[in-house]
PDB file of C-alpha atoms and ligand atoms in Angstrom:
ATOM      1  CA  UNK A   1      46.541  86.660  85.954  1.00  0.00           C
ATOM      2  CA  UNK A   2      46.106  83.349  84.110  1.00  0.00           C
ATOM      3  CA  UNK A   3      47.709  79.938  85.021  1.00  0.00           C
ATOM      4  CA  UNK A   4      50.883  80.683  83.223  1.00  0.00           C
ATOM      5  CA  UNK A   5      51.952  84.019  84.744  1.00  0.00           C
ATOM      6  CA  UNK A   6      51.223  82.365  88.003  1.00  0.00           C
ATOM      7  CA  UNK A   7      53.797  79.771  87.660  1.00  0.00           C
ATOM      8  CA  UNK A   8      56.372  82.196  86.020  1.00  0.00           C
ATOM      9  CA  UNK A   9      59.310  82.375  88.224  1.00  0.00           C
ATOM     10  CA  UNK A  10      60.456  86.014  88.593  1.00  0.00           C
ATOM     11  CA  UNK A  11      64.110  86.773  89.345  1.00  0.00           C
ATOM     12  CA  UNK A  12      66.387  89.597  89.987  1.00  0.00           C
ATOM     13  CA  UNK A  13      67.012  92.067  86.832  1.00  0.00           C
ATOM     14  CA  UNK A  14      70.647  91.860  85.428  1.00  0.00           C
ATOM     15  CA  UNK A  15      71.002  95.159  87.074  1.00  0.00           C
ATOM     16  CA  UNK A  16      69.906  94.185  90.376  1.00  0.00           C
ATOM     17  CA  UNK A  17      72.158  90.979  90.416  1.00  0.00           C
ATOM     18  CA  UNK A  18      75.164  92.973  89.380  1.00  0.00           C
ATOM     19  CA  UNK A  19      74.559  95.324  92.273  1.00  0.00           C
ATOM     20  CA  UNK A  20      73.804  92.466  94.615  1.00  0.00           C
ATOM     21  CA  UNK A  21      77.178  90.898  93.495  1.00  0.00           C
ATOM     22  CA  UNK A  22      79.136  94.228  94.091  1.00  0.00           C
ATOM     23  CA  UNK A  23      77.770  94.384  97.500  1.00  0.00           C
ATOM     24  CA  UNK A  24      78.676  90.398  98.130  1.00  0.00           C
ATOM     25  CA  UNK A  25      75.443  89.470  99.056  1.00  0.00           C
ATOM     26  CA  UNK A  26      75.115  85.832  99.605  1.00  0.00           C
ATOM     27  CA  UNK A  27      74.576  83.576  97.041  1.00  0.00           C
ATOM     28  CA  UNK A  28      71.033  82.314  98.455  1.00  0.00           C
ATOM     29  CA  UNK A  29      70.133  85.982  98.359  1.00  0.00           C
ATOM     30  CA  UNK A  30      71.249  86.402  95.010  1.00  0.00           C
ATOM     31  CA  UNK A  31      69.290  83.057  93.890  1.00  0.00           C
ATOM     32  CA  UNK A  32      65.786  84.282  95.254  1.00  0.00           C
ATOM     33  CA  UNK A  33      62.614  84.021  93.489  1.00  0.00           C
ATOM     34  CA  UNK A  34      59.493  86.157  93.213  1.00  0.00           C
ATOM     35  CA  UNK A  35      56.056  85.970  92.366  1.00  0.00           C
ATOM     36  CA  UNK A  36      56.002  89.275  90.838  1.00  0.00           C
ATOM     37  CA  UNK A  37      58.026  92.140  89.464  1.00  0.00           C
ATOM     38  CA  UNK A  38      56.658  94.469  92.141  1.00  0.00           C
ATOM     39  CA  UNK A  39      57.440  92.147  95.076  1.00  0.00           C
ATOM     40  CA  UNK A  40      60.924  91.508  93.555  1.00  0.00           C
ATOM     41  CA  UNK A  41      61.533  95.274  93.374  1.00  0.00           C
ATOM     42  CA  UNK A  42      60.331  96.062  96.668  1.00  0.00           C
ATOM     43  CA  UNK A  43      62.294  93.386  98.370  1.00  0.00           C
ATOM     44  CA  UNK A  44      65.222  94.844  96.381  1.00  0.00           C
ATOM     45  CA  UNK A  45      64.914  98.321  97.969  1.00  0.00           C
ATOM     46  CA  UNK A  46      64.973  96.352 101.606  1.00  0.00           C
ATOM     47  CA  UNK A  47      67.760  94.070 101.036  1.00  0.00           C
ATOM     48  CA  UNK A  48      70.075  96.580  99.250  1.00  0.00           C
ATOM     49  CA  UNK A  49      69.351  99.364 102.304  1.00  0.00           C
ATOM     50  CA  UNK A  50      70.318  96.292 104.670  1.00  0.00           C
ATOM     51  CA  UNK A  51      73.561  95.226 103.132  1.00  0.00           C
ATOM     52  CA  UNK A  52      74.922  98.716 102.701  1.00  0.00           C
ATOM     53  CA  UNK A  53      74.108  99.724 106.237  1.00  0.00           C
ATOM     54  CA  UNK A  54      76.208  96.605 106.801  1.00  0.00           C
ATOM     55  CA  UNK A  55      78.937  97.328 104.351  1.00  0.00           C
ATOM     56  CA  UNK A  56      79.100 100.842 105.965  1.00  0.00           C
ATOM     57  CA  UNK A  57      79.742  99.407 109.493  1.00  0.00           C
ATOM     58  CA  UNK A  58      82.186  96.893 108.090  1.00  0.00           C
ATOM     59  CA  UNK A  59      83.903 100.031 106.400  1.00  0.00           C
ATOM     60  CA  UNK A  60      84.091 101.893 109.525  1.00  0.00           C
ATOM     61  CA  UNK A  61      85.655  98.976 111.330  1.00  0.00           C
ATOM     62  CA  UNK A  62      88.210  97.900 108.895  1.00  0.00           C
ATOM     63  CA  UNK A  63      89.321 101.711 108.614  1.00  0.00           C
ATOM     64  CA  UNK A  64      89.082 102.884 112.394  1.00  0.00           C
ATOM     65  CA  UNK A  65      90.156  99.637 114.301  1.00  0.00           C
ATOM     66  CA  UNK A  66      92.104  97.158 111.847  1.00  0.00           C
ATOM     67  CA  UNK A  67      93.370  99.894 109.720  1.00  0.00           C
ATOM     68  CA  UNK A  68      94.239  97.232 106.803  1.00  0.00           C
ATOM     69  CA  UNK A  69      92.906  95.303 104.100  1.00  0.00           C
ATOM     70  CA  UNK A  70      92.747  91.137 104.476  1.00  0.00           C
ATOM     71  CA  UNK A  71      95.258  91.031 101.702  1.00  0.00           C
ATOM     72  CA  UNK A  72      97.652  93.032 103.567  1.00  0.00           C
ATOM     73  CA  UNK A  73      97.278  90.954 106.906  1.00  0.00           C
ATOM     74  CA  UNK A  74      97.405  87.680 105.040  1.00  0.00           C
ATOM     75  CA  UNK A  75     100.507  88.967 103.413  1.00  0.00           C
ATOM     76  CA  UNK A  76     102.052  90.075 106.852  1.00  0.00           C
ATOM     77  CA  UNK A  77     101.035  86.928 108.290  1.00  0.00           C
ATOM     78  CA  UNK A  78     102.748  84.556 105.962  1.00  0.00           C
ATOM     79  CA  UNK A  79     105.747  86.804 105.890  1.00  0.00           C
ATOM     80  CA  UNK A  80     106.146  86.852 109.770  1.00  0.00           C
ATOM     81  CA  UNK A  81     105.979  83.071 109.736  1.00  0.00           C
ATOM     82  CA  UNK A  82     108.334  82.372 107.210  1.00  0.00           C
ATOM     83  CA  UNK A  83     110.846  84.843 108.863  1.00  0.00           C
ATOM     84  CA  UNK A  84     110.411  82.875 112.156  1.00  0.00           C
ATOM     85  CA  UNK A  85     111.039  79.697 109.802  1.00  0.00           C
ATOM     86  CA  UNK A  86     114.537  81.086 108.809  1.00  0.00           C
ATOM     87  CA  UNK A  87     113.424  82.196 105.391  1.00  0.00           C
ATOM     88  CA  UNK A  88     115.019  85.024 104.098  1.00  0.00           C
ATOM     89  CA  UNK A  89     112.832  87.803 102.138  1.00  0.00           C
ATOM     90  CA  UNK A  90     113.949  89.014  98.942  1.00  0.00           C
ATOM     91  CA  UNK A  91     113.151  92.062  97.024  1.00  0.00           C
ATOM     92  CA  UNK A  92     113.799  91.688  93.241  1.00  0.00           C
ATOM     93  CA  UNK A  93     112.429  93.839  90.111  1.00  0.00           C
ATOM     94  CA  UNK A  94     109.291  93.913  88.753  1.00  0.00           C
ATOM     95  CA  UNK A  95     110.637  94.212  85.239  1.00  0.00           C
ATOM     96  CA  UNK A  96     112.120  91.305  83.840  1.00  0.00           C
ATOM     97  CA  UNK A  97     114.135  90.330  80.627  1.00  0.00           C
ATOM     98  CA  UNK A  98     112.891  88.432  77.492  1.00  0.00           C
ATOM     99  CA  UNK A  99     115.692  85.910  77.966  1.00  0.00           C
ATOM    100  CA  UNK A 100     115.034  85.421  81.760  1.00  0.00           C
ATOM    101  CA  UNK A 101     111.371  84.492  80.584  1.00  0.00           C
ATOM    102  CA  UNK A 102     112.696  82.366  77.899  1.00  0.00           C
ATOM    103  CA  UNK A 103     114.994  80.489  80.518  1.00  0.00           C
ATOM    104  CA  UNK A 104     111.783  79.702  82.004  1.00  0.00           C
ATOM    105  CA  UNK A 105     110.783  77.931  78.610  1.00  0.00           C
ATOM    106  CA  UNK A 106     108.246  81.109  78.242  1.00  0.00           C
ATOM    107  CA  UNK A 107     108.789  81.785  74.562  1.00  0.00           C
ATOM    108  CA  UNK A 108     106.617  82.809  71.510  1.00  0.00           C
ATOM    109  CA  UNK A 109     105.116  78.815  71.356  1.00  0.00           C
ATOM    110  CA  UNK A 110     104.302  78.912  75.193  1.00  0.00           C
ATOM    111  CA  UNK A 111     100.781  79.687  76.511  1.00  0.00           C
ATOM    112  CA  UNK A 112     101.582  82.264  78.728  1.00  0.00           C
ATOM    113  CA  UNK A 113     103.515  84.220  76.211  1.00  0.00           C
ATOM    114  CA  UNK A 114     100.331  85.908  75.045  1.00  0.00           C
ATOM    115  CA  UNK A 115      99.758  87.061  78.528  1.00  0.00           C
ATOM    116  CA  UNK A 116     103.087  88.813  78.846  1.00  0.00           C
ATOM    117  CA  UNK A 117     102.807  92.726  79.443  1.00  0.00           C
ATOM    118  CA  UNK A 118     105.613  93.940  77.334  1.00  0.00           C
ATOM    119  CA  UNK A 119     107.113  97.346  78.056  1.00  0.00           C
ATOM    120  CA  UNK A 120     110.173  97.446  75.676  1.00  0.00           C
ATOM    121  CA  UNK A 121     111.016  95.071  73.081  1.00  0.00           C
ATOM    122  CA  UNK A 122     112.824  92.987  75.587  1.00  0.00           C
ATOM    123  CA  UNK A 123     111.449  93.747  78.866  1.00  0.00           C
ATOM    124  CA  UNK A 124     108.279  93.045  80.504  1.00  0.00           C
ATOM    125  CA  UNK A 125     106.366  93.028  83.491  1.00  0.00           C
ATOM    126  CA  UNK A 126     106.984  89.851  85.470  1.00  0.00           C
ATOM    127  CA  UNK A 127     104.442  87.382  85.179  1.00  0.00           C
ATOM    128  CA  UNK A 128     105.625  85.149  88.147  1.00  0.00           C
ATOM    129  CA  UNK A 129     108.603  85.735  90.506  1.00  0.00           C
ATOM    130  CA  UNK A 130     110.152  82.276  89.511  1.00  0.00           C
ATOM    131  CA  UNK A 131     112.952  83.624  87.296  1.00  0.00           C
ATOM    132  CA  UNK A 132     114.277  85.939  89.618  1.00  0.00           C
ATOM    133  CA  UNK A 133     113.971  83.444  92.603  1.00  0.00           C
ATOM    134  CA  UNK A 134     115.986  80.745  90.228  1.00  0.00           C
ATOM    135  CA  UNK A 135     118.488  83.689  90.064  1.00  0.00           C
ATOM    136  CA  UNK A 136     118.515  84.924  93.639  1.00  0.00           C
ATOM    137  CA  UNK A 137     118.984  81.069  94.701  1.00  0.00           C
ATOM    138  CA  UNK A 138     122.002  80.752  92.528  1.00  0.00           C
ATOM    139  CA  UNK A 139     123.615  84.080  93.932  1.00  0.00           C
ATOM    140  CA  UNK A 140     122.802  82.658  97.516  1.00  0.00           C
ATOM    141  CA  UNK A 141     124.032  79.232  96.885  1.00  0.00           C
ATOM    142  CA  UNK A 142     127.621  80.590  96.462  1.00  0.00           C
ATOM    143  CA  UNK A 143     127.348  82.651  99.904  1.00  0.00           C
ATOM    144  CA  UNK A 144     125.440  80.908 102.562  1.00  0.00           C
ATOM    145  CA  UNK A 145     125.193  77.368 104.213  1.00  0.00           C
ATOM    146  CA  UNK A 146     122.356  74.672 103.421  1.00  0.00           C
ATOM    147  CA  UNK A 147     119.454  74.787 103.509  1.00  0.00           C
ATOM    148  CA  UNK A 148     118.857  77.980 101.447  1.00  0.00           C
ATOM    149  CA  UNK A 149     115.322  79.483 102.169  1.00  0.00           C
ATOM    150  CA  UNK A 150     114.210  82.441 100.310  1.00  0.00           C
ATOM    151  CA  UNK A 151     110.772  84.124  99.628  1.00  0.00           C
ATOM    152  CA  UNK A 152     109.536  86.938  97.852  1.00  0.00           C
ATOM    153  CA  UNK A 153     105.967  88.390  97.610  1.00  0.00           C
ATOM    154  CA  UNK A 154     104.641  91.091  95.369  1.00  0.00           C
ATOM    155  CA  UNK A 155     102.869  92.244  92.233  1.00  0.00           C
ATOM    156  CA  UNK A 156     102.836  90.069  89.297  1.00  0.00           C
ATOM    157  CA  UNK A 157     101.081  90.600  85.810  1.00  0.00           C
ATOM    158  CA  UNK A 158      99.167  88.471  83.374  1.00  0.00           C
ATOM    159  CA  UNK A 159      97.317  89.801  80.615  1.00  0.00           C
ATOM    160  CA  UNK A 160      94.901  87.146  79.646  1.00  0.00           C
ATOM    161  CA  UNK A 161      93.568  86.795  83.203  1.00  0.00           C
ATOM    162  CA  UNK A 162      89.888  87.818  83.597  1.00  0.00           C
ATOM    163  CA  UNK A 163      86.972  86.208  85.397  1.00  0.00           C
ATOM    164  CA  UNK A 164      86.048  85.730  88.870  1.00  0.00           C
ATOM    165  CA  UNK A 165      89.397  84.348  90.023  1.00  0.00           C
ATOM    166  CA  UNK A 166      91.793  86.006  87.743  1.00  0.00           C
ATOM    167  CA  UNK A 167      93.436  89.671  87.880  1.00  0.00           C
ATOM    168  CA  UNK A 168      95.922  91.025  85.527  1.00  0.00           C
ATOM    169  CA  UNK A 169      97.609  92.667  88.167  1.00  0.00           C
ATOM    170  CA  UNK A 170      97.757  90.453  91.219  1.00  0.00           C
ATOM    171  CA  UNK A 171     100.130  89.496  94.512  1.00  0.00           C
ATOM    172  CA  UNK A 172     102.152  86.426  94.473  1.00  0.00           C
ATOM    173  CA  UNK A 173     104.054  84.910  97.179  1.00  0.00           C
ATOM    174  CA  UNK A 174     106.639  82.313  96.319  1.00  0.00           C
ATOM    175  CA  UNK A 175     108.723  80.784  98.790  1.00  0.00           C
ATOM    176  CA  UNK A 176     111.684  78.251  97.918  1.00  0.00           C
ATOM    177  CA  UNK A 177     113.727  75.793  99.989  1.00  0.00           C
ATOM    178  CA  UNK A 178     116.766  74.198  98.573  1.00  0.00           C
ATOM    179  CA  UNK A 179     119.458  71.867  99.772  1.00  0.00           C
ATOM    180  CA  UNK A 180     117.611  69.576 102.135  1.00  0.00           C
ATOM    181  CA  UNK A 181     117.878  65.932 101.547  1.00  0.00           C
ATOM    182  CA  UNK A 182     116.155  65.107  98.198  1.00  0.00           C
ATOM    183  CA  UNK A 183     114.064  62.275  99.855  1.00  0.00           C
ATOM    184  CA  UNK A 184     112.420  64.618 102.200  1.00  0.00           C
ATOM    185  CA  UNK A 185     111.105  67.036  99.954  1.00  0.00           C
ATOM    186  CA  UNK A 186     107.301  65.740 100.034  1.00  0.00           C
ATOM    187  CA  UNK A 187     107.515  65.714 103.941  1.00  0.00           C
ATOM    188  CA  UNK A 188     108.868  69.062 104.213  1.00  0.00           C
ATOM    189  CA  UNK A 189     106.389  70.335 101.693  1.00  0.00           C
ATOM    190  CA  UNK A 190     103.592  69.170 103.984  1.00  0.00           C
ATOM    191  CA  UNK A 191     105.103  70.916 106.780  1.00  0.00           C
ATOM    192  CA  UNK A 192     105.261  74.207 105.346  1.00  0.00           C
ATOM    193  CA  UNK A 193     101.734  73.882 103.502  1.00  0.00           C
ATOM    194  CA  UNK A 194     100.367  73.205 107.444  1.00  0.00           C
ATOM    195  CA  UNK A 195     102.440  76.172 108.749  1.00  0.00           C
ATOM    196  CA  UNK A 196     101.414  78.844 106.089  1.00  0.00           C
ATOM    197  CA  UNK A 197      97.763  77.685 105.875  1.00  0.00           C
ATOM    198  CA  UNK A 198      97.621  78.064 109.536  1.00  0.00           C
ATOM    199  CA  UNK A 199      99.112  81.313 109.590  1.00  0.00           C
ATOM    200  CA  UNK A 200      96.372  82.227 107.492  1.00  0.00           C
ATOM    201  CA  UNK A 201      93.633  80.682 109.584  1.00  0.00           C
ATOM    202  CA  UNK A 202      92.499  78.579 106.861  1.00  0.00           C
ATOM    203  CA  UNK A 203      91.699  75.187 107.451  1.00  0.00           C
ATOM    204  CA  UNK A 204      89.303  73.865 104.755  1.00  0.00           C
ATOM    205  CA  UNK A 205      91.658  73.074 102.210  1.00  0.00           C
ATOM    206  CA  UNK A 206      92.645  69.939 100.184  1.00  0.00           C
ATOM    207  CA  UNK A 207      95.665  69.022  98.248  1.00  0.00           C
ATOM    208  CA  UNK A 208      95.500  67.898  94.820  1.00  0.00           C
ATOM    209  CA  UNK A 209      98.095  66.695  92.205  1.00  0.00           C
ATOM    210  CA  UNK A 210      97.962  68.838  89.037  1.00  0.00           C
ATOM    211  CA  UNK A 211      99.994  69.622  86.109  1.00  0.00           C
ATOM    212  CA  UNK A 212     101.171  73.157  84.708  1.00  0.00           C
ATOM    213  CA  UNK A 213     102.652  74.169  81.598  1.00  0.00           C
ATOM    214  CA  UNK A 214     105.889  75.318  83.289  1.00  0.00           C
ATOM    215  CA  UNK A 215     106.479  72.913  85.883  1.00  0.00           C
ATOM    216  CA  UNK A 216     104.799  69.698  84.854  1.00  0.00           C
ATOM    217  CA  UNK A 217     103.484  67.950  88.000  1.00  0.00           C
ATOM    218  CA  UNK A 218     102.358  70.322  90.792  1.00  0.00           C
ATOM    219  CA  UNK A 219     100.733  69.874  94.153  1.00  0.00           C
ATOM    220  CA  UNK A 220      97.993  72.499  94.245  1.00  0.00           C
ATOM    221  CA  UNK A 221      96.188  73.916  97.418  1.00  0.00           C
ATOM    222  CA  UNK A 222      92.365  73.969  97.043  1.00  0.00           C
ATOM    223  CA  UNK A 223      90.017  75.988  99.000  1.00  0.00           C
ATOM    224  CA  UNK A 224      86.197  75.855  97.909  1.00  0.00           C
ATOM    225  CA  UNK A 225      87.238  74.603  94.619  1.00  0.00           C
ATOM    226  CA  UNK A 226      89.718  77.702  93.957  1.00  0.00           C
ATOM    227  CA  UNK A 227      93.350  77.150  93.703  1.00  0.00           C
ATOM    228  CA  UNK A 228      95.217  78.939  95.955  1.00  0.00           C
ATOM    229  CA  UNK A 229      98.623  77.895  95.790  1.00  0.00           C
ATOM    230  CA  UNK A 230     100.762  75.463  93.620  1.00  0.00           C
ATOM    231  CA  UNK A 231     103.737  73.834  94.911  1.00  0.00           C
ATOM    232  CA  UNK A 232     106.768  71.941  93.075  1.00  0.00           C
ATOM    233  CA  UNK A 233     109.039  69.347  94.364  1.00  0.00           C
ATOM    234  CA  UNK A 234     112.457  69.695  92.443  1.00  0.00           C
ATOM    235  CA  UNK A 235     114.859  69.020  90.897  1.00  0.00           C
ATOM    236  CA  UNK A 236     113.526  70.274  87.870  1.00  0.00           C
ATOM    237  CA  UNK A 237     114.581  70.264  84.026  1.00  0.00           C
ATOM    238  CA  UNK A 238     114.565  73.906  84.209  1.00  0.00           C
ATOM    239  CA  UNK A 239     117.291  73.750  86.820  1.00  0.00           C
ATOM    240  CA  UNK A 240     120.475  73.636  84.813  1.00  0.00           C
ATOM    241  CA  UNK A 241     119.528  76.708  82.815  1.00  0.00           C
ATOM    242  CA  UNK A 242     119.881  78.625  86.117  1.00  0.00           C
ATOM    243  CA  UNK A 243     123.096  76.460  87.238  1.00  0.00           C
ATOM    244  CA  UNK A 244     120.945  74.906  89.856  1.00  0.00           C
ATOM    245  CA  UNK A 245     121.928  71.509  90.804  1.00  0.00           C
ATOM    246  CA  UNK A 246     120.730  70.843  94.137  1.00  0.00           C
ATOM    247  CA  UNK A 247     117.111  69.493  95.183  1.00  0.00           C
ATOM    248  CA  UNK A 248     114.200  72.179  96.093  1.00  0.00           C
ATOM    249  CA  UNK A 249     110.591  72.604  97.074  1.00  0.00           C
ATOM    250  CA  UNK A 250     108.838  75.690  96.007  1.00  0.00           C
ATOM    251  CA  UNK A 251     105.313  76.772  96.613  1.00  0.00           C
ATOM    252  CA  UNK A 252     103.517  79.959  95.102  1.00  0.00           C
ATOM    253  CA  UNK A 253     100.543  81.496  96.777  1.00  0.00           C
ATOM    254  CA  UNK A 254      98.020  83.623  95.111  1.00  0.00           C
ATOM    255  CA  UNK A 255      97.724  86.427  98.094  1.00  0.00           C
ATOM    256  CA  UNK A 256      94.194  87.703  96.508  1.00  0.00           C
ATOM    257  CA  UNK A 257      92.894  84.213  96.289  1.00  0.00           C
ATOM    258  CA  UNK A 258      94.018  83.334  99.802  1.00  0.00           C
ATOM    259  CA  UNK A 259      91.819  86.820 100.603  1.00  0.00           C
ATOM    260  CA  UNK A 260      88.826  85.537  98.483  1.00  0.00           C
ATOM    261  CA  UNK A 261      88.223  82.225 100.241  1.00  0.00           C
ATOM    262  CA  UNK A 262      89.638  83.625 103.685  1.00  0.00           C
ATOM    263  CA  UNK A 263      86.773  86.475 103.533  1.00  0.00           C
ATOM    264  CA  UNK A 264      84.019  84.685 101.452  1.00  0.00           C
ATOM    265  CA  UNK A 265      83.985  87.135  98.801  1.00  0.00           C
ATOM    266  CA  UNK A 266      82.625  85.934  95.386  1.00  0.00           C
ATOM    267  CA  UNK A 267      85.077  87.482  92.917  1.00  0.00           C
ATOM    268  CA  UNK A 268      88.859  88.352  93.303  1.00  0.00           C
ATOM    269  CA  UNK A 269      88.314  92.003  91.943  1.00  0.00           C
ATOM    270  CA  UNK A 270      86.674  92.707  95.487  1.00  0.00           C
ATOM    271  CA  UNK A 271      89.939  92.021  97.162  1.00  0.00           C
ATOM    272  CA  UNK A 272      92.417  93.063  94.569  1.00  0.00           C
ATOM    273  CA  UNK A 273      94.049  96.156  93.929  1.00  0.00           C
ATOM    274  CA  UNK A 274      91.067  98.561  93.346  1.00  0.00           C
ATOM    275  CA  UNK A 275      89.466 102.168  93.306  1.00  0.00           C
ATOM    276  CA  UNK A 276      86.169 100.840  93.556  1.00  0.00           C
ATOM    277  CA  UNK A 277      86.464  98.472  96.684  1.00  0.00           C
ATOM    278  CA  UNK A 278      88.341  98.860  99.946  1.00  0.00           C
ATOM    279  CA  UNK A 279      88.903  95.551 101.515  1.00  0.00           C
ATOM    280  CA  UNK A 280      86.227  93.703  99.676  1.00  0.00           C
ATOM    281  CA  UNK A 281      83.589  96.666 100.544  1.00  0.00           C
ATOM    282  CA  UNK A 282      82.079  98.460  97.569  1.00  0.00           C
ATOM    283  CA  UNK A 283      82.692 102.168  97.930  1.00  0.00           C
ATOM    284  CA  UNK A 284      79.670 103.583  96.049  1.00  0.00           C
ATOM    285  CA  UNK A 285      77.427 102.769  99.204  1.00  0.00           C
TER     286      UNK A 285
HETATM  287  C1  LIG B 301     106.049  76.760  92.746  1.00  0.00           C
HETATM  288  C2  LIG B 301     103.888  79.507  90.953  1.00  0.00           C
HETATM  289  C3  LIG B 301     111.011  79.652  92.243  1.00  0.00           C
HETATM  290  C4  LIG B 301     111.320  77.506  90.129  1.00  0.00           C
HETATM  291  C5  LIG B 301     113.325  78.158  92.199  1.00  0.00           C
HETATM  292  C6  LIG B 301     110.475  77.047  92.817  1.00  0.00           C
HETATM  293  C7  LIG B 301     108.290  77.089  92.777  1.00  0.00           C
HETATM  294  C8  LIG B 301     104.870  77.351  91.893  1.00  0.00           C
HETATM  295  C9  LIG B 301     105.311  78.933  91.680  1.00  0.00           C
HETATM  296  C10 LIG B 301     104.275  79.513  89.638  1.00  0.00           C
HETATM  297  C11 LIG B 301     103.011  79.848  88.977  1.00  0.00           C
HETATM  298  N1  LIG B 301     107.093  76.644  92.230  1.00  0.00           N
HETATM  299  N2  LIG B 301     105.407  80.315  89.348  1.00  0.00           N
HETATM  300  O1  LIG B 301     109.335  76.685  92.011  1.00  0.00           O
HETATM  301  O2  LIG B 301     108.255  77.560  93.673  1.00  0.00           O
HETATM  302  O3  LIG B 301     102.101  79.026  88.749  1.00  0.00           O
HETATM  303  O4  LIG B 301     103.186  80.570  87.925  1.00  0.00           O
HETATM  304 SI1  LIG B 301     111.597  78.164  91.719  1.00  0.00          SI
HETATM  305 MG1  LIG B 302      99.160  76.536  89.297  1.00  0.00          MG
END
């Protein structure tokens, strides 16, 4: 070997790296460097053998004792916490109308419009829970005392979504509380965030002021630089379209994103609806 190749840094091949990612190998292992391809390839076999055994153990445990993936557990924990806090669960259609989207300001000119899955000319798979929740808020508002507390958890669909933290089909949990004193909004929002993050057992989060296309100002919940939720303090200019006249606060959580950060996974496909993974564990092991 000459001096040049001596100094050359050998890394995992693309294929090897792909497999390590699938197996959720730690980043430090993915970044590992070698002196020669031979050393690397020998190491690869040993490393994969090791991770595969650990994944098999985990798979057994998750299927024989816990029986559920982390996403489901988180969904249950949040649901239970909200029910105990006087929130009422609602279950609304996955199909929504073009006019409902338009009432959320999502029309041909909107960023999200190209992400919509149309199933008929005027019908699509819901990209968010908000239009249905707005409608349910109005329906509830005529029937029950204040404050009104409702939430829904379920699938949402967005076409563009690709990359480590986006999925075309994902699970949103959206809560809304309406009819408390307007000045209490921020404080109450803080309480609910603490409550739910506690229910998830996630405490390394921070709150960041942000802006989004639909709502304008939001407070985002960030864990390891990943947005796991967005919160909004109403009233909001869209309210009048839905005949909503009282102050509200709302939070939308991405359930798979919560699972991603809680379970230390590297991409959301591992914890999303899948035939290739169960609870973050690659099945071809
Ligand atoms: C919070 C996530 C559902 C309009 C009555 C209350 C909220 C943000 C939710 C958002 C998104 N907003 N849908 O509003 O809860 O990022 O897609 Si109401
Ligand atoms: Mg957001």
